mmCIF file of C-alpha atoms in Angstrom:
data_model
loop_
_atom_site.group_PDB
_atom_site.id
_atom_site.type_symbol
_atom_site.label_atom_id
_atom_site.label_comp_id
_atom_site.label_asym_id
_atom_site.label_seq_id
_atom_site.Cartn_x
_atom_site.Cartn_y
_atom_site.Cartn_z
ATOM 1 C CA MET A 1 -33.224 38.321 6.956
ATOM 2 C CA VAL A 2 -32.095 40.567 3.948
ATOM 3 C CA VAL A 3 -30.077 42.390 6.422
ATOM 4 C CA GLY A 4 -28.654 39.495 7.930
ATOM 5 C CA ALA A 5 -27.354 37.914 4.758
ATOM 6 C CA GLY A 6 -26.100 41.085 3.105
ATOM 7 C CA THR A 7 -23.908 41.731 6.097
ATOM 8 C CA LEU A 8 -22.373 38.074 5.846
ATOM 9 C CA LEU A 9 -22.009 38.534 2.199
ATOM 10 C CA ALA A 10 -19.953 41.901 2.596
ATOM 11 C CA VAL A 11 -17.881 40.786 5.549
ATOM 12 C CA HIS A 12 -17.306 37.078 3.810
ATOM 13 C CA HIS A 13 -16.213 39.028 0.480
ATOM 14 C CA LEU A 14 -13.739 41.749 2.329
ATOM 15 C CA SER A 15 -12.381 39.142 4.575
ATOM 16 C CA TYR A 16 -11.662 36.571 1.566
ATOM 17 C CA TYR A 17 -10.032 39.125 -0.843
ATOM 18 C CA GLU A 18 -7.713 40.271 2.315
ATOM 19 C CA ALA A 19 -6.891 36.883 2.926
ATOM 20 C CA VAL A 20 -5.708 36.015 -0.839
ATOM 21 C CA ASP A 21 -3.872 39.050 -0.574
ATOM 22 C CA ARG A 22 -2.000 37.341 1.897
ATOM 23 C CA LEU A 23 -2.208 33.596 1.030
ATOM 24 C CA PRO A 24 -1.867 31.288 -1.771
ATOM 25 C CA LEU A 25 -5.542 31.049 -3.439
ATOM 26 C CA GLY A 26 -5.912 27.139 -2.496
ATOM 27 C CA ALA A 27 -4.891 28.016 1.261
ATOM 28 C CA ALA A 28 -7.117 30.756 1.660
ATOM 29 C CA THR A 29 -10.121 28.780 0.178
ATOM 30 C CA THR A 30 -9.413 25.722 2.376
ATOM 31 C CA VAL A 31 -9.207 27.527 5.449
ATOM 32 C CA GLU A 32 -12.578 29.535 4.053
ATOM 33 C CA PHE A 33 -14.228 25.980 3.668
ATOM 34 C CA THR A 34 -14.177 24.956 7.658
ATOM 35 C CA GLY A 35 -17.591 27.171 7.804
ATOM 36 C CA PRO A 36 -19.531 25.147 5.545
ATOM 37 C CA PHE A 37 -17.493 21.977 6.928
ATOM 38 C CA LEU A 38 -18.841 22.975 10.290
ATOM 39 C CA ILE A 39 -22.376 23.034 9.170
ATOM 40 C CA ALA A 40 -21.995 19.900 7.346
ATOM 41 C CA ALA A 41 -20.498 18.138 10.550
ATOM 42 C CA VAL A 42 -23.234 19.655 12.913
ATOM 43 C CA GLY A 43 -26.184 18.937 10.642
ATOM 44 C CA SER A 44 -25.091 15.121 10.381
ATOM 45 C CA ARG A 45 -27.418 12.800 11.747
ATOM 46 C CA ARG A 46 -26.551 9.767 10.068
ATOM 47 C CA ALA A 47 -22.921 7.783 9.984
ATOM 48 C CA ALA A 48 -22.928 8.131 6.376
ATOM 49 C CA HIS A 49 -23.245 11.917 6.771
ATOM 50 C CA LEU A 50 -20.592 12.087 9.240
ATOM 51 C CA LEU A 51 -18.373 9.677 7.199
ATOM 52 C CA TRP A 52 -18.505 12.360 3.991
ATOM 53 C CA ALA A 53 -18.291 15.512 6.166
ATOM 54 C CA CYS A 54 -14.856 13.571 8.049
ATOM 55 C CA LEU A 55 -13.803 12.745 4.485
ATOM 56 C CA ALA A 56 -14.101 16.376 3.357
ATOM 57 C CA ALA A 57 -12.214 17.240 6.228
ATOM 58 C CA VAL A 58 -8.966 14.806 5.356
ATOM 59 C CA GLY A 59 -9.507 16.684 2.207
ATOM 60 C CA VAL A 60 -8.799 19.917 3.567
ATOM 61 C CA VAL A 61 -6.108 19.059 5.715
ATOM 62 C CA LEU A 62 -4.266 17.359 3.153
ATOM 63 C CA LEU A 63 -4.557 20.541 0.904
ATOM 64 C CA SER A 64 -2.675 22.509 3.740
ATOM 65 C CA ALA A 65 -0.715 19.606 4.890
ATOM 66 C CA SER A 66 2.397 21.231 2.777
ATOM 67 C CA GLY A 67 3.588 24.311 0.962
ATOM 68 C CA PRO A 68 5.357 27.805 1.970
ATOM 69 C CA HIS A 69 4.757 29.433 5.402
ATOM 70 C CA LEU A 70 1.404 30.517 5.706
ATOM 71 C CA ASN A 71 0.865 34.361 7.016
ATOM 72 C CA ALA A 72 -0.924 34.151 10.462
ATOM 73 C CA GLU A 73 -2.974 37.776 9.638
ATOM 74 C CA GLY A 74 -4.241 35.952 5.983
ATOM 75 C CA LEU A 75 -4.987 32.900 8.148
ATOM 76 C CA GLY A 76 -7.285 34.873 10.154
ATOM 77 C CA PHE A 77 -8.991 36.617 7.493
ATOM 78 C CA ALA A 78 -9.939 33.292 5.522
ATOM 79 C CA ALA A 79 -11.283 31.607 9.116
ATOM 80 C CA LEU A 80 -13.503 35.013 9.240
ATOM 81 C CA ALA A 81 -14.659 34.501 5.710
ATOM 82 C CA GLY A 82 -15.340 30.892 6.519
ATOM 83 C CA CYS A 83 -17.458 32.107 9.448
ATOM 84 C CA CYS A 84 -19.347 34.336 7.693
ATOM 85 C CA TRP A 85 -19.664 31.387 4.412
ATOM 86 C CA GLY A 86 -21.242 29.084 7.092
ATOM 87 C CA GLY A 87 -23.844 31.560 8.691
ATOM 88 C CA TYR A 88 -24.938 32.809 5.196
ATOM 89 C CA ILE A 89 -25.746 28.858 4.151
ATOM 90 C CA LEU A 90 -27.989 28.636 7.123
ATOM 91 C CA VAL A 91 -29.413 32.554 6.844
ATOM 92 C CA GLY A 92 -29.679 31.940 3.000
ATOM 93 C CA LYS A 93 -31.684 28.690 3.211
ATOM 94 C CA ARG A 94 -34.047 30.339 5.192
ATOM 95 C CA LEU A 95 -33.785 33.530 2.600
ATOM 96 C CA ALA A 96 -34.715 31.095 -0.379
ATOM 97 C CA ASP A 97 -37.423 29.368 1.176
ATOM 98 C CA ARG A 98 -39.494 32.632 2.331
ATOM 99 C CA VAL A 99 -38.497 34.508 -1.013
ATOM 100 C CA PRO A 100 -39.054 32.398 -3.948
ATOM 101 C CA ASP A 101 -37.562 34.886 -6.715
ATOM 102 C CA GLY A 102 -34.152 37.056 -6.827
ATOM 103 C CA ARG A 103 -35.616 39.877 -5.022
ATOM 104 C CA GLY A 104 -34.225 38.573 -1.649
ATOM 105 C CA LEU A 105 -30.798 38.371 -3.039
ATOM 106 C CA ALA A 106 -31.084 41.800 -4.801
ATOM 107 C CA LEU A 107 -31.563 43.513 -1.521
ATOM 108 C CA ALA A 108 -29.052 41.458 0.357
ATOM 109 C CA VAL A 109 -26.446 42.065 -2.217
ATOM 110 C CA SER A 110 -27.369 46.106 -2.148
ATOM 111 C CA TRP A 111 -27.236 46.158 1.406
ATOM 112 C CA GLY A 112 -23.465 44.253 1.320
ATOM 113 C CA ALA A 113 -22.505 46.770 -1.293
ATOM 114 C CA LEU A 114 -23.537 49.533 1.046
ATOM 115 C CA LEU A 115 -21.677 48.336 4.316
ATOM 116 C CA SER A 116 -18.780 47.727 1.925
ATOM 117 C CA LEU A 117 -18.725 51.090 0.299
ATOM 118 C CA PRO A 118 -16.821 52.773 3.420
ATOM 119 C CA TYR A 119 -14.001 50.211 3.303
ATOM 120 C CA GLY A 120 -13.644 50.767 -0.461
ATOM 121 C CA LEU A 121 -13.200 54.436 0.323
ATOM 122 C CA ALA A 122 -10.772 53.952 2.978
ATOM 123 C CA GLN A 123 -8.678 51.957 0.637
ATOM 124 C CA ALA A 124 -8.912 53.818 -2.716
ATOM 125 C CA GLY A 125 -10.221 57.214 -2.112
ATOM 126 C CA THR A 126 -11.713 59.116 -4.941
ATOM 127 C CA ARG A 127 -10.173 56.514 -7.557
ATOM 128 C CA LEU A 128 -12.926 54.285 -6.427
ATOM 129 C CA PHE A 129 -15.030 56.513 -8.777
ATOM 130 C CA ALA A 130 -12.995 56.080 -11.769
ATOM 131 C CA PRO A 131 -14.557 54.631 -14.934
ATOM 132 C CA ALA A 132 -11.905 51.884 -15.233
ATOM 133 C CA THR A 133 -12.405 50.676 -11.372
ATOM 134 C CA LEU A 134 -16.118 50.736 -11.678
ATOM 135 C CA ALA A 135 -15.820 48.908 -14.826
ATOM 136 C CA LEU A 136 -13.720 46.040 -13.025
ATOM 137 C CA ALA A 137 -15.428 46.377 -10.022
ATOM 138 C CA ALA A 138 -19.021 45.747 -12.074
ATOM 139 C CA ALA A 139 -17.468 42.373 -13.722
ATOM 140 C CA VAL A 140 -15.992 41.425 -10.302
ATOM 141 C CA ALA A 141 -19.517 41.757 -8.811
ATOM 142 C CA ILE A 142 -21.464 40.188 -11.570
ATOM 143 C CA LEU A 143 -18.807 37.140 -11.495
ATOM 144 C CA SER A 144 -18.349 36.283 -7.642
ATOM 145 C CA SER A 145 -21.756 37.707 -6.446
ATOM 146 C CA VAL A 146 -24.444 37.867 -8.648
ATOM 147 C CA LEU A 147 -24.085 34.989 -10.919
ATOM 148 C CA PRO A 148 -22.674 32.501 -8.226
ATOM 149 C CA TYR A 149 -25.352 33.383 -5.126
ATOM 150 C CA SER A 150 -28.334 33.249 -7.601
ATOM 151 C CA PHE A 151 -27.304 29.720 -8.679
ATOM 152 C CA GLN A 152 -26.439 29.303 -4.889
ATOM 153 C CA LEU A 153 -30.024 30.080 -3.930
ATOM 154 C CA GLU A 154 -31.366 27.846 -6.079
ATOM 155 C CA ALA A 155 -29.388 25.129 -5.103
ATOM 156 C CA LEU A 156 -30.555 26.029 -1.234
ATOM 157 C CA ARG A 157 -34.132 25.385 -2.230
ATOM 158 C CA ARG A 158 -33.354 21.806 -3.361
ATOM 159 C CA LEU A 159 -30.749 20.883 -1.028
ATOM 160 C CA SER A 160 -30.308 21.055 2.870
ATOM 161 C CA PRO A 161 -28.055 22.798 4.512
ATOM 162 C CA ARG A 162 -25.846 19.877 5.369
ATOM 163 C CA VAL A 163 -25.604 18.430 1.890
ATOM 164 C CA PHE A 164 -24.692 22.166 0.580
ATOM 165 C CA GLY A 165 -21.982 22.639 2.681
ATOM 166 C CA VAL A 166 -20.627 19.472 1.936
ATOM 167 C CA LEU A 167 -20.986 20.025 -1.850
ATOM 168 C CA THR A 168 -18.999 23.503 -1.148
ATOM 169 C CA SER A 169 -16.335 21.456 -0.090
ATOM 170 C CA LEU A 170 -15.303 21.688 -3.940
ATOM 171 C CA GLU A 171 -14.310 24.921 -3.419
ATOM 172 C CA PRO A 172 -10.764 24.298 -2.057
ATOM 173 C CA ALA A 173 -10.034 21.835 -4.878
ATOM 174 C CA ILE A 174 -11.125 24.613 -7.406
ATOM 175 C CA GLY A 175 -8.934 27.275 -5.738
ATOM 176 C CA ALA A 176 -5.916 25.177 -5.720
ATOM 177 C CA LEU A 177 -6.659 24.287 -9.456
ATOM 178 C CA ILE A 178 -7.072 28.047 -10.305
ATOM 179 C CA GLY A 179 -4.033 28.959 -8.418
ATOM 180 C CA LEU A 180 -2.335 26.271 -10.571
ATOM 181 C CA LEU A 181 -3.396 27.045 -13.836
ATOM 182 C CA LEU A 182 -3.242 31.032 -13.283
ATOM 183 C CA LEU A 183 -0.754 31.683 -10.488
ATOM 184 C CA ASP A 184 1.579 29.213 -11.008
ATOM 185 C CA GLN A 185 0.953 27.708 -7.286
ATOM 186 C CA HIS A 186 1.899 24.135 -7.922
ATOM 187 C CA LEU A 187 0.390 21.527 -5.903
ATOM 188 C CA THR A 188 1.894 18.635 -3.949
ATOM 189 C CA ALA A 189 1.168 15.073 -4.042
ATOM 190 C CA PRO A 190 -0.577 15.407 -0.610
ATOM 191 C CA GLN A 191 -2.593 18.289 -1.993
ATOM 192 C CA TRP A 192 -3.413 15.992 -5.161
ATOM 193 C CA LEU A 193 -4.960 13.589 -2.645
ATOM 194 C CA GLY A 194 -6.793 16.035 -0.921
ATOM 195 C CA ILE A 195 -8.512 17.284 -4.021
ATOM 196 C CA THR A 196 -9.489 13.655 -4.810
ATOM 197 C CA ALA A 197 -10.992 13.462 -1.092
ATOM 198 C CA VAL A 198 -13.151 16.548 -1.305
ATOM 199 C CA ALA A 199 -14.478 15.353 -4.531
ATOM 200 C CA LEU A 200 -15.337 11.821 -3.244
ATOM 201 C CA ALA A 201 -16.951 13.674 -0.101
ATOM 202 C CA SER A 202 -19.109 15.680 -2.513
ATOM 203 C CA VAL A 203 -20.453 12.952 -4.597
ATOM 204 C CA GLY A 204 -21.086 10.474 -1.905
ATOM 205 C CA ALA A 205 -22.893 13.329 0.214
ATOM 206 C CA THR A 206 -24.922 14.170 -2.775
ATOM 207 C CA ARG A 207 -25.787 10.424 -3.813
ATOM 208 C CA SER A 208 -26.616 9.557 -0.023
ATOM 209 C CA ASP A 209 -29.012 12.374 0.187
ATOM 210 C CA ARG A 210 -30.815 11.557 -2.940
ATOM 211 C CA GLY A 211 -31.171 7.726 -2.195
ATOM 212 C CA LYS A 212 -32.833 9.227 1.214
ATOM 213 C CA GLN A 213 -35.212 11.319 -0.942
ATOM 214 C CA ARG A 214 -36.206 8.254 -2.833
ATOM 215 C CA ASN A 215 -36.748 6.291 -0.004
ATOM 216 C CA ASN A 216 -39.089 8.537 1.411
ATOM 217 C CA ALA A 217 -40.918 8.826 -1.799
ATOM 218 C CA ASP A 218 -41.174 4.967 -1.844
ATOM 219 C CA THR A 219 -42.685 4.983 1.422
ATOM 220 C CA ASP A 220 -45.179 7.687 0.506
ATOM 221 C CA ALA A 221 -46.203 6.041 -2.444
ATOM 222 C CA VAL A 222 -47.158 2.583 -0.741
ATOM 223 C CA ARG A 223 -48.808 4.133 2.466
ATOM 224 C CA PRO A 224 -52.572 3.679 2.419
ATOM 225 C CA PRO A 225 -54.780 7.249 2.039
ATOM 226 C CA VAL A 226 -55.855 8.471 5.020
ATOM 227 C CA THR A 227 -59.551 8.645 4.946
ATOM 228 C CA THR A 228 -62.418 10.143 7.285
ATOM 229 C CA LEU A 229 -66.031 9.169 8.020
ATOM 230 C CA ASP A 230 -68.601 11.375 8.401
ATOM 231 C CA THR A 231 -70.454 11.113 12.077
#
């Protein structure tokens, strides 16, 4: 379980960084979302669930509908990142259920870092161990792995993989906004509509899941207790 989660994390991060090196941030994050979207779509058993997943998919299409020509190699790396992200949702759910604290995540991240070491050496050589590089790597590790995945594990303990997958659809919108604010990557009108659709799908999925949980709780409250008779 730990090895699987760590491997998925390592491949996801490396492929995503290769993707954003070749694609606009919003486009790379949008393609990456295909993994969580598939989890949300496959896990849908009610018409409302499928509706929210489809709305999120429409938002993803609108986000990537216009803009500059997209690098094919970058799209491949982004798709690989999406597959790994979808796999991590399933494996991470089981890890969160079986390991109640942060030990599982710590071991998974450590294993992922070990797997990533040959890649780093191939890219940077001995510069990988320079103090400035190590300091920057530590900051990236905390901001992109330790904190986010700690929060995500807590979320996976409380949400189904389907709802978690739809909520992850906020990532393309956030990526597009960061690209706009920090990288001067402007959005078109269809892309803004896509952000709205993705946000609405996330809110709708959450509300429908909470409504189902409340109905189950009400049913349990009115169900008469089961009694046994001694013979």
